[in-house]
CSV table of C-alpha atoms in Angstrom, one decimal:
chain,number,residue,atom,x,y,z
A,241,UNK,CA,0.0,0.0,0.0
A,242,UNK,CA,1.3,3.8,-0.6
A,243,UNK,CA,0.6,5.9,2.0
A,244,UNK,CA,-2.0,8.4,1.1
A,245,UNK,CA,-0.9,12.4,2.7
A,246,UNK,CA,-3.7,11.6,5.0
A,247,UNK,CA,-3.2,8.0,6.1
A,248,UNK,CA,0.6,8.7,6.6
A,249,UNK,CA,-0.4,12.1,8.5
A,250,UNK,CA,-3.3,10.1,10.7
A,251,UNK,CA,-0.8,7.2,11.3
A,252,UNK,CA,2.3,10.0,12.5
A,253,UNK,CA,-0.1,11.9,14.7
A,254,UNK,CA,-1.7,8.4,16.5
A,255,UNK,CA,1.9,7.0,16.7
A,256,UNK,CA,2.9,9.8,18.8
A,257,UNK,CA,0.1,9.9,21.0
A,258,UNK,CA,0.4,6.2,21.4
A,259,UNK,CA,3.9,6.4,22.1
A,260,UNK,CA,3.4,9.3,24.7
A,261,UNK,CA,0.2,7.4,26.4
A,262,UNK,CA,2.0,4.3,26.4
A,263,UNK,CA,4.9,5.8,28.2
A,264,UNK,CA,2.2,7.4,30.6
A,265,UNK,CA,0.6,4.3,31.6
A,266,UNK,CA,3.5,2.2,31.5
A,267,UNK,CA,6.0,4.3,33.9
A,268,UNK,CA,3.1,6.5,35.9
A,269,UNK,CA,0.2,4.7,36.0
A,270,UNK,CA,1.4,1.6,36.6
A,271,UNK,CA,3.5,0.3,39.7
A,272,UNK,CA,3.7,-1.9,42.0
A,273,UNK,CA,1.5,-1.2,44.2
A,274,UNK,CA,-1.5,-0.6,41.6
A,275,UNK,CA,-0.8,-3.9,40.7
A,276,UNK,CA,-0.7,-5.7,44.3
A,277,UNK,CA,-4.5,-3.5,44.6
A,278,UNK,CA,-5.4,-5.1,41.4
A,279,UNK,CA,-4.7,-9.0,42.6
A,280,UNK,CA,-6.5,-7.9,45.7
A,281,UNK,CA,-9.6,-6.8,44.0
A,282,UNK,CA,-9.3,-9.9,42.0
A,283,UNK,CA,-8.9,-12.6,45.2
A,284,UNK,CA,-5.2,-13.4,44.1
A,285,UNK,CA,-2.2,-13.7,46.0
A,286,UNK,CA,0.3,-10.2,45.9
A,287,UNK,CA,3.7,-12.3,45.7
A,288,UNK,CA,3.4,-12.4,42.2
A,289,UNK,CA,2.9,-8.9,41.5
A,290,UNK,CA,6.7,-8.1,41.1
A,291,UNK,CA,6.9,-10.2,38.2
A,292,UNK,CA,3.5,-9.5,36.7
A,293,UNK,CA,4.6,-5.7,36.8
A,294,UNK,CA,7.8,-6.7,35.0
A,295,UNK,CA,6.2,-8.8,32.2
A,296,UNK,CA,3.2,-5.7,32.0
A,297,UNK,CA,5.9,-3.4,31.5
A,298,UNK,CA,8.0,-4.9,29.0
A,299,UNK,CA,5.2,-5.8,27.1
A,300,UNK,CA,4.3,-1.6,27.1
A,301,UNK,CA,7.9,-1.3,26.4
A,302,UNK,CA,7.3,-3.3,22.8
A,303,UNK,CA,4.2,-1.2,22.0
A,304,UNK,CA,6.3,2.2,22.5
A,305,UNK,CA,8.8,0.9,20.3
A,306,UNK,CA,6.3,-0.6,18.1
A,307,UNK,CA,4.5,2.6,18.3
A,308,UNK,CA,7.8,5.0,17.7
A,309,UNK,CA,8.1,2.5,14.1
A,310,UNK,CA,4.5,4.5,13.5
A,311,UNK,CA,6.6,7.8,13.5
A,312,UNK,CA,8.5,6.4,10.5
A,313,UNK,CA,5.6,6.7,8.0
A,314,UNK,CA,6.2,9.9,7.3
A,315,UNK,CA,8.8,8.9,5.1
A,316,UNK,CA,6.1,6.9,3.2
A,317,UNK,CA,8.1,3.4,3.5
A,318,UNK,CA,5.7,0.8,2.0
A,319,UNK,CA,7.0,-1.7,3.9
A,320,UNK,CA,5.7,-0.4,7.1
A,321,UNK,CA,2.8,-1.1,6.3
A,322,UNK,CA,2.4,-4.3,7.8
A,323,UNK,CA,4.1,-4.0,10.8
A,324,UNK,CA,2.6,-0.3,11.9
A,325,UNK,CA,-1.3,-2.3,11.5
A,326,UNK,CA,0.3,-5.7,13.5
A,327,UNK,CA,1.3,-3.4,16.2
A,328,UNK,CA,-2.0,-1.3,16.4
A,329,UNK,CA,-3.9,-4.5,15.9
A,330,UNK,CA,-2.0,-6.2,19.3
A,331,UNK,CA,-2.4,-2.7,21.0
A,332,UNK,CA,-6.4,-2.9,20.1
A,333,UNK,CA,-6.4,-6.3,22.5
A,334,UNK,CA,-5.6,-4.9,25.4
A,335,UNK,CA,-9.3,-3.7,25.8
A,336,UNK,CA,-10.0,-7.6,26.0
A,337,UNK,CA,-6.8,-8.1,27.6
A,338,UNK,CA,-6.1,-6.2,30.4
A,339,UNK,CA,-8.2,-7.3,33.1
A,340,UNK,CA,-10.8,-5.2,34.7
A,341,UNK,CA,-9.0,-5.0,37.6
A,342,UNK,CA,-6.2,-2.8,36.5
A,343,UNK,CA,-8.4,-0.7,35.6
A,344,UNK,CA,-10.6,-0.5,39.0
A,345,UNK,CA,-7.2,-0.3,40.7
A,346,UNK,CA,-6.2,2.4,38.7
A,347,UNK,CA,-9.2,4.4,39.4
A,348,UNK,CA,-8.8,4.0,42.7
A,349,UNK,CA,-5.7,5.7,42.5
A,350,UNK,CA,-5.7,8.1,40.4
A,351,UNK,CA,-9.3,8.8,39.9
A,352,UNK,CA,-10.6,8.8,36.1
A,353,UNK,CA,-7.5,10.0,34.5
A,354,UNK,CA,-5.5,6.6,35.4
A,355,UNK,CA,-7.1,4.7,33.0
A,356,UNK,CA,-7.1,7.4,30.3
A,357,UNK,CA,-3.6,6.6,28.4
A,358,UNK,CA,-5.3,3.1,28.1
A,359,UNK,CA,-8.5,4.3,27.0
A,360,UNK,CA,-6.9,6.6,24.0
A,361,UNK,CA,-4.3,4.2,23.6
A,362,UNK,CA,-6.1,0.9,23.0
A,363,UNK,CA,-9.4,2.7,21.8
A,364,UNK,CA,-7.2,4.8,19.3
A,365,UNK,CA,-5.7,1.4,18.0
A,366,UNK,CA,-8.6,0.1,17.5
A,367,UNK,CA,-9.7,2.9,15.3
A,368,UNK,CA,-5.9,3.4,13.5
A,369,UNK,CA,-6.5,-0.5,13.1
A,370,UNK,CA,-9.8,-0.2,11.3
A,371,UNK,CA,-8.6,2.6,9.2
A,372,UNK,CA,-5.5,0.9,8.0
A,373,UNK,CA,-7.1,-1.8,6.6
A,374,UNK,CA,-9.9,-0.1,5.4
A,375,UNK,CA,-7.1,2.1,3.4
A,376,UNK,CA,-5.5,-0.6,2.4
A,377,UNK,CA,-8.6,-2.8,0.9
A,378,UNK,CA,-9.4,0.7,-1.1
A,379,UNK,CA,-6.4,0.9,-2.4
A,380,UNK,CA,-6.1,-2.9,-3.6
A,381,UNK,CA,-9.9,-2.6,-5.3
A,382,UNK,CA,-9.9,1.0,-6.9
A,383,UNK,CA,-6.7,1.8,-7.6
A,384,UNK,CA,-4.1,0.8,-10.7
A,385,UNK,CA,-1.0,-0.4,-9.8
A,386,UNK,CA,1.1,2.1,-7.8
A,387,UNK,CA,-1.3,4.9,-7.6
A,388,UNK,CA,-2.4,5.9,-4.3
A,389,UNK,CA,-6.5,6.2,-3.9
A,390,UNK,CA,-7.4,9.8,-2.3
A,391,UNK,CA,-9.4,9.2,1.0
């Protein structure tokens, strides 16, 4: 797929925000002890929460790099393609993924704007995800070979 002017500028502006909220909820929101509230509120032992917030944060480090590969669009790359939409599409999960919990948890802490880098970041993937492929279906069905369709 080429990237359209307004796919590749929608792709750069959601890659930074993503990059930003990701960072947001991954070294603020996020620490040990929201995690040891979130076992509690789920009837789990707390011993395990040091390692569950190590695996939760390198899995949000991945997405910010994954995320910071969205920045390189603007050079219109068509390979990019591909792995921009596989990283927005594993970023849309964590609305299923991430248990409730967390989120309660980080309410309880922060009040609503805890759970507000998640919201934007895996609700905006969702949406970046749908308009990717979207973009890219168009641009397989009504266009020639090599020339972009204007969306």
């Amino acid at each position: 797929m080429l990237w359209t002017p307004k796919i590749r500028l929608v792709t750069v502006l959601c890659s930074i925000v993503f990059v930003a909220g990701t960072a947001l909820q991954n070294y603020v929101i996020i620490d040990l002890d929201l995690i040891e509230a979130s076992m509690r509120l789920k009837g789990a032992e707390t011993g395990d929460a040091p390692a569950y917030l190590s695996a939760l944060r390198l899995v949000g480090n991945v997405f910010i790099v994954g995320n910071a590969l969205g920045l390189l669009v603007w050079f219109r790359w068509r390979w990019l393609f591909w792995p921009v939409l596989a990283v927005n599409v594993g970023q849309a999960f964590g609305v299923y993924v991430v248990p409730f919990e967390v989120h309660r948890a980080a309410i309880d802490e922060h009040g609503w704007p805890g759970v507000l880098p998640s919201l934007v970041t895996d609700g905006g993937a969702v949406i970046l995800s749908i308009v990717l492929i979207v973009a890219y279906v168009r641009s397989r069905r009504l266009t020639r070979t090599g020339d972009p369709v204007p969306l």
